[in-house]
Structure formats: C-alpha cells, structure tokens
XYZ file of C-alpha atoms in Angstrom:
663
model
C 0.000 0.000 0.000
C 2.845 2.359 0.854
C 4.469 1.573 -2.492
C 1.233 2.398 -4.291
C 0.865 5.716 -2.440
C 4.476 6.582 -3.203
C 3.973 5.896 -6.915
C 0.793 7.989 -6.920
C 2.729 10.893 -5.386
C 5.406 10.498 -8.056
C 2.791 10.754 -10.815
C 1.190 14.051 -9.858
C 0.739 15.265 -13.445
C -0.736 11.979 -14.554
C -3.042 11.884 -11.512
C -4.217 15.435 -12.228
C -4.855 14.537 -15.877
C -6.929 11.471 -14.935
C -8.937 13.464 -12.383
C -9.753 16.162 -14.957
C -10.630 13.500 -17.531
C -12.865 11.702 -15.029
C -14.572 14.902 -13.881
C -15.227 15.969 -17.476
C -16.725 12.557 -18.210
C -18.937 12.577 -15.112
C -20.253 16.099 -15.759
C -20.991 15.197 -19.388
C -22.744 12.022 -18.258
C -24.947 13.884 -15.781
C -25.911 16.489 -18.391
C -26.694 13.735 -20.907
C -28.798 11.912 -18.339
C -30.832 14.998 -17.467
C -31.320 16.299 -20.995
C -31.623 13.087 -23.017
C -31.966 9.837 -21.077
C -34.545 10.862 -18.487
C -37.030 12.471 -20.944
C -37.100 9.357 -23.144
C -37.549 6.986 -20.209
C -41.257 7.882 -19.931
C -42.047 6.685 -23.461
C -44.006 3.490 -24.087
C -42.095 0.246 -23.825
C -43.086 -1.590 -27.016
C -41.972 -5.186 -26.536
C -43.467 -6.524 -29.757
C -44.023 -4.620 -32.965
C -45.257 -5.875 -36.316
C -45.246 -3.226 -38.992
C -47.678 -3.418 -41.919
C -46.347 -4.585 -45.249
C -46.852 -1.122 -46.719
C -44.569 -1.777 -49.664
C -47.012 -4.472 -50.713
C -50.013 -2.228 -50.019
C -51.184 -4.529 -47.230
C -53.931 -2.306 -45.872
C -57.534 -3.379 -45.290
C -60.474 -0.960 -45.212
C -62.243 -0.985 -41.855
C -65.654 0.324 -43.030
C -68.367 -2.199 -42.134
C -65.905 -4.693 -40.682
C -65.641 -6.173 -37.217
C -62.015 -7.173 -36.691
C -60.875 -9.686 -34.079
C -57.484 -11.195 -33.323
C -56.157 -13.245 -30.446
C -52.939 -11.568 -29.357
C -49.933 -13.868 -29.387
C -48.761 -14.436 -25.826
C -45.686 -12.270 -25.290
C -45.789 -10.848 -21.771
C -47.750 -11.039 -18.513
C -47.412 -7.257 -18.220
C -49.703 -5.869 -20.934
C -50.412 -2.160 -20.347
C -51.508 -1.136 -23.824
C -51.882 -2.128 -27.428
C -51.222 -0.247 -30.642
C -52.711 -0.521 -34.112
C -51.477 0.876 -37.428
C -54.075 3.105 -39.153
C -54.115 4.813 -42.536
C -56.292 7.487 -44.207
C -57.631 8.893 -40.926
C -59.985 11.856 -41.464
C -58.970 14.602 -38.990
C -62.401 16.258 -39.322
C -64.594 13.165 -38.875
C -66.936 12.854 -35.886
C -67.234 9.114 -36.455
C -66.513 6.919 -33.396
C -64.248 3.874 -33.398
C -64.465 1.223 -30.707
C -61.448 -0.797 -29.499
C -61.854 -3.640 -27.000
C -59.605 -6.030 -25.123
C -61.358 -9.264 -24.132
C -60.191 -12.090 -21.942
C -62.149 -15.344 -21.995
C -64.925 -13.533 -23.951
C -65.284 -10.847 -21.264
C -64.344 -7.227 -21.956
C -61.507 -6.167 -19.681
C -60.860 -2.777 -21.259
C -62.357 -0.618 -24.014
C -61.675 2.651 -25.803
C -64.304 4.740 -27.622
C -62.444 7.306 -29.701
C -63.469 9.896 -32.262
C -61.784 9.432 -35.629
C -60.530 13.018 -35.475
C -58.624 12.136 -32.265
C -56.682 9.389 -34.047
C -53.768 9.770 -36.438
C -52.129 8.070 -39.369
C -49.515 5.557 -38.282
C -49.263 3.730 -34.973
C -51.970 4.625 -32.466
C -51.142 3.460 -28.936
C -54.133 2.641 -26.709
C -53.056 2.718 -23.072
C -54.803 1.175 -20.076
C -55.116 3.035 -16.789
C -55.321 -0.176 -14.779
C -52.810 -2.695 -13.512
C -50.928 -4.745 -16.132
C -52.855 -7.636 -17.675
C -51.527 -11.087 -18.492
C -51.753 -11.562 -22.266
C -52.871 -15.187 -22.056
C -56.166 -15.612 -23.968
C -56.553 -11.889 -24.721
C -58.463 -10.849 -27.855
C -58.187 -7.453 -29.525
C -61.306 -6.241 -31.349
C -62.223 -3.012 -33.108
C -64.935 -1.643 -35.396
C -66.424 1.653 -36.583
C -69.858 3.116 -35.799
C -70.359 4.736 -39.166
C -68.854 5.116 -42.609
C -65.088 5.619 -42.577
C -62.165 5.558 -45.007
C -59.769 4.286 -42.359
C -57.567 1.321 -43.257
C -55.661 -0.870 -40.805
C -52.314 -2.487 -41.477
C -51.822 -6.216 -41.788
C -48.817 -8.545 -41.836
C -48.597 -11.403 -44.278
C -45.128 -12.930 -44.506
C -43.099 -15.984 -43.523
C -42.401 -15.047 -39.934
C -45.374 -16.947 -38.560
C -43.714 -20.259 -39.372
C -41.608 -19.837 -36.238
C -43.281 -16.921 -34.450
C -46.708 -18.559 -34.236
C -48.459 -15.191 -34.680
C -52.215 -15.681 -34.720
C -54.404 -14.793 -37.698
C -57.271 -12.344 -37.455
C -60.942 -12.740 -38.320
C -63.073 -10.146 -40.106
C -66.816 -10.406 -39.522
C -66.153 -13.869 -38.015
C -64.458 -15.059 -41.212
C -60.924 -16.434 -40.780
C -58.200 -14.713 -42.822
C -54.632 -15.722 -43.712
C -53.016 -12.605 -42.265
C -52.658 -10.892 -38.901
C -53.187 -7.331 -37.698
C -50.097 -5.148 -37.530
C -50.163 -4.376 -33.831
C -47.818 -3.357 -31.011
C -47.733 -4.705 -27.483
C -46.941 -2.143 -24.778
C -45.645 -3.090 -21.344
C -45.163 -0.011 -19.199
C -42.595 2.665 -20.018
C -38.890 2.641 -20.839
C -37.677 3.629 -17.377
C -35.131 0.788 -17.441
C -32.967 2.688 -19.923
C -31.914 4.820 -16.945
C -30.387 1.775 -15.286
C -28.709 0.681 -18.505
C -27.193 4.116 -18.996
C -25.912 4.271 -15.415
C -24.367 0.810 -15.795
C -22.549 1.892 -18.959
C -21.265 5.016 -17.197
C -20.043 2.944 -14.230
C -18.219 0.538 -16.528
C -16.439 3.438 -18.228
C -15.508 4.857 -14.828
C -14.178 1.416 -13.874
C -12.061 1.278 -17.034
C -10.560 4.709 -16.290
C -9.880 3.803 -12.637
C -8.310 0.445 -13.505
C -6.106 2.044 -16.146
C -4.901 4.590 -13.595
C -4.163 1.885 -11.020
C -2.354 -0.276 -13.582
C -0.118 2.623 -14.595
C 0.681 3.414 -10.977
C 1.502 -0.254 -10.338
C 3.533 -0.422 -13.584
C 1.453 -3.339 -14.823
C 2.313 -5.085 -18.083
C 0.427 -3.904 -21.145
C -0.932 -7.423 -21.728
C -2.808 -7.280 -18.416
C -4.090 -3.789 -19.212
C -5.226 -5.041 -22.620
C -7.195 -7.914 -21.063
C -9.064 -5.621 -18.672
C -9.750 -2.954 -21.307
C -11.017 -5.487 -23.854
C -13.257 -7.189 -21.317
C -14.782 -4.018 -19.839
C -15.284 -2.285 -23.182
C -16.631 -5.548 -24.580
C -19.248 -5.699 -21.833
C -20.282 -2.148 -22.716
C -20.681 -3.019 -26.396
C -22.655 -6.132 -25.440
C -25.099 -3.861 -23.606
C -25.465 -1.144 -26.248
C -25.596 -3.608 -29.185
C -28.303 -6.023 -27.997
C -28.603 -9.604 -29.169
C -29.426 -10.139 -32.845
C -28.578 -6.533 -33.732
C -25.205 -7.679 -35.105
C -25.183 -8.982 -38.708
C -26.214 -12.645 -38.964
C -26.079 -13.104 -35.185
C -29.433 -14.895 -35.228
C -27.937 -17.696 -37.336
C -24.811 -17.927 -35.173
C -26.936 -17.918 -32.028
C -29.071 -20.799 -33.284
C -25.954 -22.788 -34.156
C -24.509 -22.369 -30.663
C -27.902 -23.039 -29.054
C -28.313 -26.310 -30.965
C -24.849 -27.438 -29.851
C -25.750 -26.529 -26.280
C -28.922 -28.622 -26.528
C -26.856 -31.581 -27.765
C -24.557 -31.214 -24.735
C -27.582 -31.102 -22.432
C -29.049 -34.218 -24.095
C -32.091 -32.262 -25.252
C -33.721 -32.594 -28.626
C -31.895 -29.980 -30.676
C -33.628 -30.332 -34.070
C -37.015 -31.187 -35.458
C -37.485 -33.743 -38.226
C -36.424 -31.150 -40.824
C -33.219 -30.185 -39.016
C -34.536 -26.845 -37.762
C -33.308 -25.715 -34.345
C -35.769 -26.075 -31.465
C -35.771 -23.194 -28.981
C -37.010 -23.944 -25.497
C -38.198 -21.361 -22.993
C -34.595 -20.448 -22.187
C -34.042 -19.544 -25.845
C -34.484 -16.012 -27.118
C -37.540 -15.520 -29.292
C -36.704 -13.858 -32.569
C -40.026 -12.279 -33.427
C -39.891 -9.892 -30.453
C -36.352 -8.847 -31.346
C -35.580 -6.590 -34.295
C -32.442 -6.086 -36.358
C -32.642 -2.381 -35.509
C -32.630 -1.940 -31.716
C -34.804 0.731 -30.116
C -35.101 2.194 -26.636
C -37.620 -0.563 -25.888
C -34.980 -3.157 -26.796
C -32.710 -1.627 -24.176
C -35.492 -1.529 -21.577
C -36.476 -5.151 -22.197
C -32.967 -6.579 -22.144
C -31.789 -4.643 -19.112
C -34.891 -5.631 -17.175
C -34.441 -9.271 -18.123
C -30.719 -9.200 -17.360
C -31.712 -8.260 -13.817
C -33.838 -11.420 -13.668
C -37.373 -10.228 -14.458
C -38.782 -12.157 -17.427
C -40.625 -9.363 -19.202
C -40.974 -11.356 -22.411
C -42.640 -14.660 -21.677
C -43.296 -16.878 -24.655
C -44.475 -20.333 -23.599
C -43.732 -23.543 -25.417
C -41.061 -24.722 -27.819
C -40.334 -22.760 -30.980
C -39.245 -24.227 -34.292
C -36.883 -21.771 -35.953
C -34.580 -22.571 -38.882
C -31.532 -24.674 -39.630
C -28.173 -23.698 -38.079
C -25.036 -22.857 -39.998
C -23.306 -25.891 -41.461
C -19.801 -24.431 -41.574
C -17.341 -23.766 -38.758
C -18.964 -26.243 -36.383
C -16.102 -25.855 -33.891
C -16.114 -22.063 -33.973
C -18.694 -21.696 -31.209
C -16.997 -23.462 -28.296
C -16.855 -20.454 -25.890
C -20.405 -19.336 -26.765
C -21.770 -22.867 -26.422
C -20.010 -23.438 -23.115
C -21.290 -20.165 -21.633
C -24.797 -20.798 -22.887
C -24.809 -24.367 -21.530
C -23.626 -23.201 -18.110
C -26.374 -20.553 -18.023
C -29.020 -23.101 -19.009
C -27.846 -25.444 -16.251
C -28.318 -22.542 -13.833
C -31.897 -22.125 -15.177
C -31.373 -18.489 -16.158
C -33.868 -16.699 -18.365
C -33.479 -16.399 -22.137
C -31.770 -13.003 -22.138
C -29.336 -14.033 -19.408
C -28.551 -17.241 -21.318
C -27.838 -15.260 -24.486
C -25.728 -12.715 -22.620
C -23.689 -15.453 -20.922
C -22.760 -16.885 -24.313
C -21.581 -13.458 -25.419
C -19.525 -12.992 -22.240
C -17.691 -16.297 -22.708
C -16.887 -15.400 -26.317
C -15.519 -12.080 -25.067
C -13.463 -13.779 -22.322
C -11.843 -16.099 -24.837
C -10.971 -13.187 -27.114
C -9.587 -11.046 -24.271
C -7.477 -13.950 -22.994
C -5.993 -14.919 -26.364
C -5.237 -11.284 -27.276
C -3.534 -10.607 -23.936
C -1.338 -13.671 -24.479
C -0.495 -12.486 -27.985
C 0.428 -8.994 -26.765
C 2.555 -10.557 -24.030
C 4.585 -12.494 -26.634
C 4.815 -9.831 -29.341
C 7.774 -7.436 -29.682
C 7.265 -3.884 -28.400
C 6.224 -2.290 -31.709
C 3.657 -5.047 -32.353
C 2.164 -4.735 -28.860
C 0.952 -1.245 -29.729
C -0.466 -2.307 -33.074
C -2.271 -5.367 -31.700
C -3.645 -3.339 -28.785
C -5.265 -0.724 -31.033
C -6.535 -3.159 -33.683
C -8.036 -5.481 -31.060
C -9.954 -2.534 -29.554
C -11.467 -1.124 -32.745
C -15.259 -0.660 -32.427
C -15.951 -3.010 -35.341
C -13.804 -5.683 -33.697
C -15.584 -5.125 -30.387
C -18.956 -5.542 -32.076
C -17.986 -8.838 -33.677
C -16.242 -10.456 -30.700
C -19.077 -9.508 -28.328
C -21.644 -11.386 -30.387
C -22.288 -15.017 -31.270
C -20.340 -14.598 -34.486
C -17.336 -16.906 -34.799
C -15.171 -13.812 -35.273
C -14.401 -13.899 -31.535
C -12.312 -16.987 -32.259
C -11.203 -16.098 -35.786
C -9.982 -12.583 -34.923
C -8.364 -13.754 -31.696
C -6.493 -16.653 -33.294
C -5.375 -14.571 -36.295
C -4.022 -11.790 -34.067
C -2.385 -14.329 -31.742
C -0.769 -16.129 -34.689
C 0.707 -12.866 -35.952
C 2.034 -12.088 -32.465
C 3.525 -15.565 -32.068
C 5.223 -15.468 -35.474
C 6.683 -12.046 -34.673
C 7.967 -13.511 -31.416
C 9.726 -16.286 -33.344
C 11.239 -13.725 -35.713
C 12.699 -11.535 -32.966
C 13.602 -13.920 -30.144
C 17.004 -15.585 -29.738
C 15.878 -19.102 -28.807
C 15.595 -21.901 -31.336
C 12.187 -23.037 -32.564
C 11.073 -26.201 -30.773
C 8.218 -28.692 -30.854
C 6.055 -26.513 -28.615
C 6.237 -23.659 -31.131
C 5.307 -25.979 -33.993
C 2.350 -27.428 -32.063
C 1.018 -23.965 -31.148
C 1.270 -22.715 -34.722
C -0.283 -25.929 -36.031
C -3.225 -25.565 -33.633
C -3.748 -21.940 -34.686
C -3.601 -22.909 -38.356
C -6.067 -25.729 -37.728
C -8.565 -23.381 -36.103
C -8.296 -20.819 -38.915
C -8.573 -23.516 -41.573
C -11.696 -24.936 -39.928
C -13.392 -21.506 -39.809
C -12.174 -19.509 -42.845
C -9.098 -20.896 -44.558
C -8.945 -17.745 -46.652
C -6.925 -16.119 -43.822
C -4.189 -18.762 -43.734
C -1.756 -16.416 -45.581
C -1.088 -14.778 -42.175
C 1.334 -17.664 -41.697
C 3.315 -16.283 -44.629
C 4.799 -14.032 -41.952
C 6.781 -17.114 -40.953
C 8.972 -16.693 -44.035
C 10.641 -13.797 -42.224
C 11.895 -16.116 -39.472
C 15.709 -16.375 -39.802
C 16.969 -19.806 -40.812
C 19.251 -19.800 -37.788
C 16.185 -20.206 -35.520
C 15.590 -23.739 -36.823
C 17.424 -26.731 -35.396
C 17.643 -28.700 -38.637
C 18.567 -27.944 -42.206
C 15.578 -26.869 -44.294
C 13.712 -26.428 -41.027
C 11.784 -23.409 -42.292
C 10.553 -25.191 -45.410
C 9.644 -28.338 -43.473
C 7.763 -26.304 -40.844
C 5.735 -24.463 -43.473
C 5.026 -27.716 -45.318
C 3.965 -29.398 -42.076
C 1.589 -26.561 -41.175
C 0.073 -26.598 -44.668
C -0.493 -30.352 -44.423
C -2.121 -29.956 -41.017
C -4.359 -27.202 -42.418
C -5.393 -29.440 -45.300
C -6.184 -32.335 -42.972
C -8.061 -29.983 -40.622
C -10.177 -28.563 -43.435
C -10.961 -32.017 -44.818
C -11.678 -33.376 -41.334
C -14.060 -30.553 -40.426
C -15.782 -30.863 -43.802
C -16.297 -34.611 -43.325
C -17.507 -34.111 -39.746
C -19.973 -31.447 -40.839
C -21.203 -33.643 -43.671
C -21.754 -36.573 -41.320
C -23.314 -34.431 -38.587
C -25.683 -32.621 -40.937
C -26.568 -35.878 -42.665
C -27.843 -36.990 -39.269
C -29.671 -33.664 -38.895
C -30.834 -32.713 -42.407
C -31.854 -29.095 -42.784
C -34.210 -27.394 -45.141
C -32.144 -26.072 -48.056
C -31.847 -22.311 -48.257
C -33.509 -20.357 -50.981
C -31.515 -20.521 -54.213
C -30.077 -17.305 -55.624
C -32.564 -15.514 -57.831
C -29.714 -14.537 -60.136
C -26.632 -16.006 -61.777
C -23.291 -15.283 -60.115
C -19.861 -15.080 -61.703
C -18.220 -18.443 -62.336
C -14.631 -19.473 -61.706
C -14.134 -20.035 -65.425
C -15.053 -16.374 -66.066
C -12.000 -15.258 -64.100
C -9.667 -17.079 -66.480
C -11.501 -16.517 -69.763
C -12.110 -12.781 -69.266
C -8.885 -11.671 -67.604
C -9.068 -8.083 -68.878
C -12.693 -7.626 -67.785
C -11.878 -9.213 -64.436
C -9.024 -6.802 -63.780
C -11.253 -3.863 -64.689
C -14.007 -5.156 -62.384
C -11.657 -5.590 -59.415
C -10.006 -2.217 -60.022
C -13.391 -0.490 -60.226
C -14.473 -2.137 -56.969
C -11.336 -1.029 -55.115
C -11.572 2.477 -56.562
C -15.211 2.970 -55.571
C -15.374 1.185 -52.238
C -11.986 1.595 -50.536
C -13.256 4.484 -48.398
C -16.280 2.400 -47.367
C -14.080 -0.583 -46.538
C -11.860 1.558 -44.302
C -14.876 2.991 -42.495
C -16.407 -0.471 -42.068
C -13.112 -1.852 -40.781
C -12.826 0.771 -38.077
C -16.119 1.968 -36.673
C -19.098 2.365 -38.980
C -21.742 1.286 -39.582
C -22.407 -0.819 -36.499
C -25.360 -3.023 -35.683
C -27.188 -4.543 -38.612
C -25.291 -1.996 -40.785
C -27.797 0.626 -39.681
C -26.014 2.544 -36.913
C -23.795 4.989 -38.790
C -21.089 6.822 -36.875
C -19.997 10.404 -37.652
C -16.666 11.035 -39.349
C -15.122 12.288 -36.095
C -15.174 8.746 -34.683
C -13.530 7.369 -37.806
C -10.873 10.076 -37.635
C -10.285 9.481 -33.939
C -9.699 5.754 -34.213
C -7.747 6.370 -37.405
C -5.404 8.594 -35.410
C -5.012 5.801 -32.858
C -4.061 3.409 -35.654
C -1.581 5.917 -37.051
C -0.004 6.508 -33.631
C 0.341 2.773 -33.027
C 2.329 2.540 -36.287
C 4.814 5.138 -35.129
C 8.187 3.588 -34.467
C 10.643 4.354 -31.712
C 14.409 4.566 -31.942
C 14.729 1.177 -30.227
C 12.466 -0.704 -32.638
C 14.071 -3.145 -35.043
C 13.581 -2.061 -38.639
C 12.518 -4.394 -41.445
C 14.101 -4.261 -44.877
C 12.218 -3.027 -47.927
C 11.810 -6.605 -49.183
C 10.364 -7.752 -45.836
C 7.878 -4.868 -45.756
C 6.876 -5.529 -49.353
C 6.248 -9.175 -48.473
C 3.827 -8.105 -45.716
C 2.018 -5.830 -48.182
C 1.808 -8.732 -50.637
C 0.247 -10.966 -47.961
C -2.321 -8.293 -47.071
C -3.136 -7.500 -50.704
C -3.391 -11.183 -51.574
C -6.001 -11.823 -48.895
C -7.932 -8.691 -49.909
C -8.213 -9.791 -53.531
C -8.988 -13.359 -52.497
C -11.910 -12.034 -50.442
C -13.093 -9.978 -53.419
C -12.923 -12.971 -55.745
C -14.699 -15.203 -53.218
C -17.592 -12.733 -52.951
C -17.638 -12.232 -56.717
C -18.091 -15.950 -57.432
C -20.499 -16.668 -54.596
C -22.588 -13.530 -54.216
C -22.210 -11.043 -57.085
C -24.820 -11.102 -59.894
C -23.398 -11.193 -63.401
C -25.266 -8.016 -64.327
C -23.151 -5.981 -61.867
C -19.753 -4.632 -62.886
C -18.406 -4.447 -59.303
C -18.030 -6.989 -56.521
C -21.105 -7.030 -54.297
C -21.414 -8.002 -50.622
C -17.894 -7.217 -49.376
C -17.694 -5.595 -45.944
C -14.641 -3.930 -44.474
C -14.633 -6.188 -41.410
C -13.581 -9.068 -43.648
C -10.111 -7.490 -43.797
C -9.644 -7.058 -40.045
C -7.836 -10.386 -39.396
C -4.948 -9.333 -41.624
C -4.938 -5.581 -40.859
C -1.929 -5.903 -38.460
C 0.204 -7.145 -41.379
C -0.329 -3.882 -43.271
C 0.297 -1.797 -40.166
C 3.543 -3.639 -39.420
C 4.644 -3.008 -43.001
C 4.109 0.762 -42.793
C 5.395 1.175 -39.232
C 8.510 3.193 -38.768
C 7.794 5.638 -41.589
C 7.777 8.165 -38.761
C 9.903 7.703 -35.646
C 9.036 9.212 -32.273
C 11.614 10.061 -29.664
C 9.227 9.060 -26.873
C 9.661 5.650 -25.296
C 7.142 2.886 -25.988
C 5.507 3.105 -22.538
C 4.367 6.696 -23.085
C 3.000 5.807 -26.522
C 1.105 2.827 -25.084
C -0.406 4.956 -22.314
C -1.472 7.584 -24.844
C -3.078 4.883 -26.978
C -5.086 3.500 -24.056
C -6.310 6.933 -22.942
C -7.208 7.805 -26.526
C -9.068 4.537 -26.997
C -11.098 5.045 -23.823
C -12.008 8.574 -24.921
C -13.056 7.615 -28.446
C -14.961 4.571 -27.219
C -16.900 6.891 -24.904
C -17.853 9.015 -27.906
C -18.651 5.920 -29.986
C -20.902 4.368 -27.333
C -22.570 7.716 -26.628
C -23.424 8.041 -30.321
C -24.903 4.528 -30.358
C -27.026 5.365 -27.320
C -28.236 8.635 -28.867
C -29.255 6.872 -32.084
C -30.983 3.886 -30.487
C -32.704 5.663 -27.589
C -33.934 8.365 -29.975
C -35.820 5.815 -32.091
C-alpha cells in the first residue's frame, strides 16, 4: 500500500490529468442523463411490434368490418396495445371502438373519435394494472362510414413466431393485424445508462491503477477489452449484429446436444425452449424498448414470456467448432436455469473472455512495436462488435491476431524453434482452416523467421510444409464431420439465388474484364471498406457513426504505427512481403464474394464488408510502421493509446445510445 501511495505521489501530473478527464466525463454524463436519457424513459415500452407490409399495399379498409385477433402471448405485463391506421380523417366525428377481451369478457375498451386518431401507430393505453396476455383478444370496429384502413402482416415469420391470424366479420383470414404490445414505459434505460457510465468509470480507474503499479500492457489489454466488450454487449443487444441470429441458433443447438435435449425437429430446424431467445420480439434495428427489455431481463425479471417450444430454422453448417466459448457459456447458463436473455448474454460474455485472454497472451509475446499495433486493432469498435456477439469472429480474430504475435515472437527472439512452437502454430492454423481458410496467408509471416532459428537444415521449409499439411487435414476433417453431422440432422435447403453469379471459369476466360471489375471495386469502395473496418456502420449496418469517430480511431491506428528509436527495422523486401500478404487476402476475399454472391449483371463486386479485412490488418500496419519515428519511449506511446481509446470509445458508445434511444 505504501508503495502504491508513493507511486501515486510520483505521478502528480498523470493523476491530475486522470482526475480532470474523469470529472469531465462525469459532468458530461450527468448532463446527458438529465437532458436526453430521463425524458425518453417515460415513453411506451413496445416489446413486440409488427409493422404493416406497406410496400405491398397490405392495408384493409375498416368500413363495415368487425375485426378480431387473439394476441400472441408475449408478456404477462400488458399495459396497452397499438394498431397501425391509414387514411384517418382529422375532421370526422365518427366513433371507433377498441376492446380487449379475456375469456370472452371485456376487460378494457376505448371509444375514440376518428378526429382524435392519427395516421400511423396509435397506442391505446390502459389506466389499470398490467394484464396477463394469455387468452386476450383485440377487437375493433367503426360506428359509421369511414375511409380508415388498418395495417396487416402477411409474410413468412409466422412459421416460427406462431403469430395468430385475425378474423373479419367472423371469417378467418390468412393474415394478422399489424399491432404493437406495450408493457409499461422505458424507465429501465436509466439503469442501462448508469451501468454503462459505471463501466467506463471502472475502465478509467483500472487504467490509472495499472499505470501506478507499472502493470504489463498485456494485463491492461485484457481488462480494457473485457470491460469495453461488456459495454458493447449492452449497447448492441442480441441479434442486432449482422447474422447473429444464425450464429446464435448454431450455438444453441450445440448446447442442446450437450444437455441431451432434442436440438432439431425432423427437418433439421433448431428447437428453442423457454430459455431460448424468441426472434419475433427482437428486431435487427434496436430501439429504446430493446434496451429496456434486455436490461430488465438481465436483472432477472422475465418481461418477455413466450411459452412452449419454438421451431426456428436450420443452423449454420460451416465452422462447427467455432462456437466453443459461446456454447459453453450458454450451456452453463441453461444449467443454472437463467432466463433467455441471461442465457444469451452469458454466451456473449464467454466469447468475449476467450478473445480477451488470447489477445492478452499475444500482446505478451509480441515485440514492443507489435504490442501497440495489436492493442489498437483489437480494440477497434468493429472488432468489439464482432467479438461480443455469437459470431465466430471472436475466435477467428483472436487466433489470427495471436498467430501474428507468435510469429513475430519467433522472428525476434534468440531461442531456437522447438516442438512446442510448432504445435502452437499448427493448432492456430487448424482453427483458422476450420473456420475460414482464406486467412491462412497470415502464416506467410513465418517466411521472415531467420533460418538460424531452426534446429535442422531446411527447417523453415519443413515447418511451413507441415503446417500446410495440417491445415489441409483440418479442413478435410471438419468438412467430413460437418457432412456426417448434418446428414444426421438434415436441414431445409436455403432459398436458391434468384440470379446467376460469376463463375470461376469467367476469371480465367475474361482476364481483362476481371481486372477492370476488381479495379473499379477497389476504386469505388476503398473508403467504405476503411470505415467499415474501423467503426461504422455498427449493428445490422444501420447505426452509422460520424466522421469524427472514424478520424479518432484512425489517429489511434496511425499513432500505433509510429516507431521508436529502439524498434528493429525491417528491410524493404520484408515490408513488401507483408504488403503482398495483405493484398493477396484482400483480392482473395473480393474474388470469393464475386463468385459466390455477385450477380453477373453488376460490374463491381457485391457483398464485401470492411470487417472481412480485419484479421490481416496488423500485417499492413507492421509493413508501414517506422515511416515516422518518435523520440518518446514505448511506454508513453502505449499509455497515450489506451487513454485515446477510452475517450473515443466513450464518444462511440454515446453516439450509439443517442441513435438507439432516440428511435
């Protein structure tokens, strides 16, 4: 304790800086709470929303119709219901009647003049205690002639959502009313916001303590990744990350297999039990109600209560072994009988723990200049989004970054390469090959290992050949396992492409056109790829960040590339080799998306996202490092990078909160 106090006294300037930073953050947080969070907390908490298929003109005229629909059981806390209306006459004196019935008895009714309604969603609130939705019918009709239309939903979601169909004049239809279910207000966003603020305060405090205790950067990296990851898990709710629903179902089915529960139906579709999250009450685009629901359920109150098993869709057939942390966390939570949101969150936390652990080990092994690069890349907002979800990127990114760190360690250390090194690299290569073999060129970094590090003649060539053979066996083994496993659990085939994609033969028979196509793609989309690699857009590509965030994290990347006078320099040939590895993977990704996803009528590659280049981004940064040399020592640069990352993550998360809560 005395040592700690002495070190604090010796860091008066740093202590003053942290105190000012913390005070500025707290004052800003209080102002934000008063002016933005608190006013929105009184809004309705819509826990289920089905919008009308307006693009298909799915509107039904109400005149002369008596509409009835049994509301799908979602919550035992019903406090209101909403209905989508169209062509409301603001001058009409006509009366509309809305009723909620339970077991054929009216429990609440609204008699409203048409002029008091509005186009769009009309929320009908109850002034009584919450009602359990079980066996509740929603009915409405008009007294006189009206031009009002009500929205309906007619799509494929009912095959797993079990949304009831409505009746009109006691005649059964094949569609349902577009309605909202309201359960109180969004007061829980206050608690979520305060939790996020406390986690940021914790990150600042821990960073200060680590600096005073002169803690290794690898330990600091673990704590920063884990705390910031928890924050991103809160502000980017489940299923708001691209394709997370599919990854979640894959992990959930594996968890069910471990628990000896029936994981699939006869068609190979995943069965969700009551501890599984229900998709139809979750949207790709999170809203303030999403925050309120998830925070309330994380505290243990099951706000969303959907009884019975749910048949969803088939899981992903590739990368079967890429969900081990998520599956383990989910299985543990299910054994503890936690609710669906807690189960989903536990899976995310275990994925984050694995990533934080493997990155901290990589930073511990890497040379000084690479520690800075790996620290900044591993903390990019886009990386945080991916590793805090059910996506297999938590393993893929972690193993790729660790492999780069380990190879750099072999390049710069004095000891000979031994069996342990070969086994570790072989395991990393196996994991990458079993998930996305397209990133295996990261092991091309091994060509920079001096021959003197190997114990036998031709040791470098034999090591590379051995790793390639292991990768091939791993890929074949995983493919055969998946084929056998999915043969036992056949799934409904996905919908075929409605268009023809480019073929492999096209690449070789139209070389000139292919070069033009790739060049045009790079020319038009490079700026988008850079933005998508760093910080925007987040969520289901619908949370766009301002340019200031991109510039901020870009500055952090640039600073991490700055060399110091003590750093070992690479030759021009070595740097060019790293650029070749990076460029090779980039064009391989483009070609893969061109042949699998791009319609032949497009003259640019379609479907590429910047995050696909993140696993090999450190290679490019290592290649360009040292173009500018700082006289500061590496410790000061690392501290500046951590402070800068905390600051820009605060701005990033604040922007996410402003966008989502404002919806």
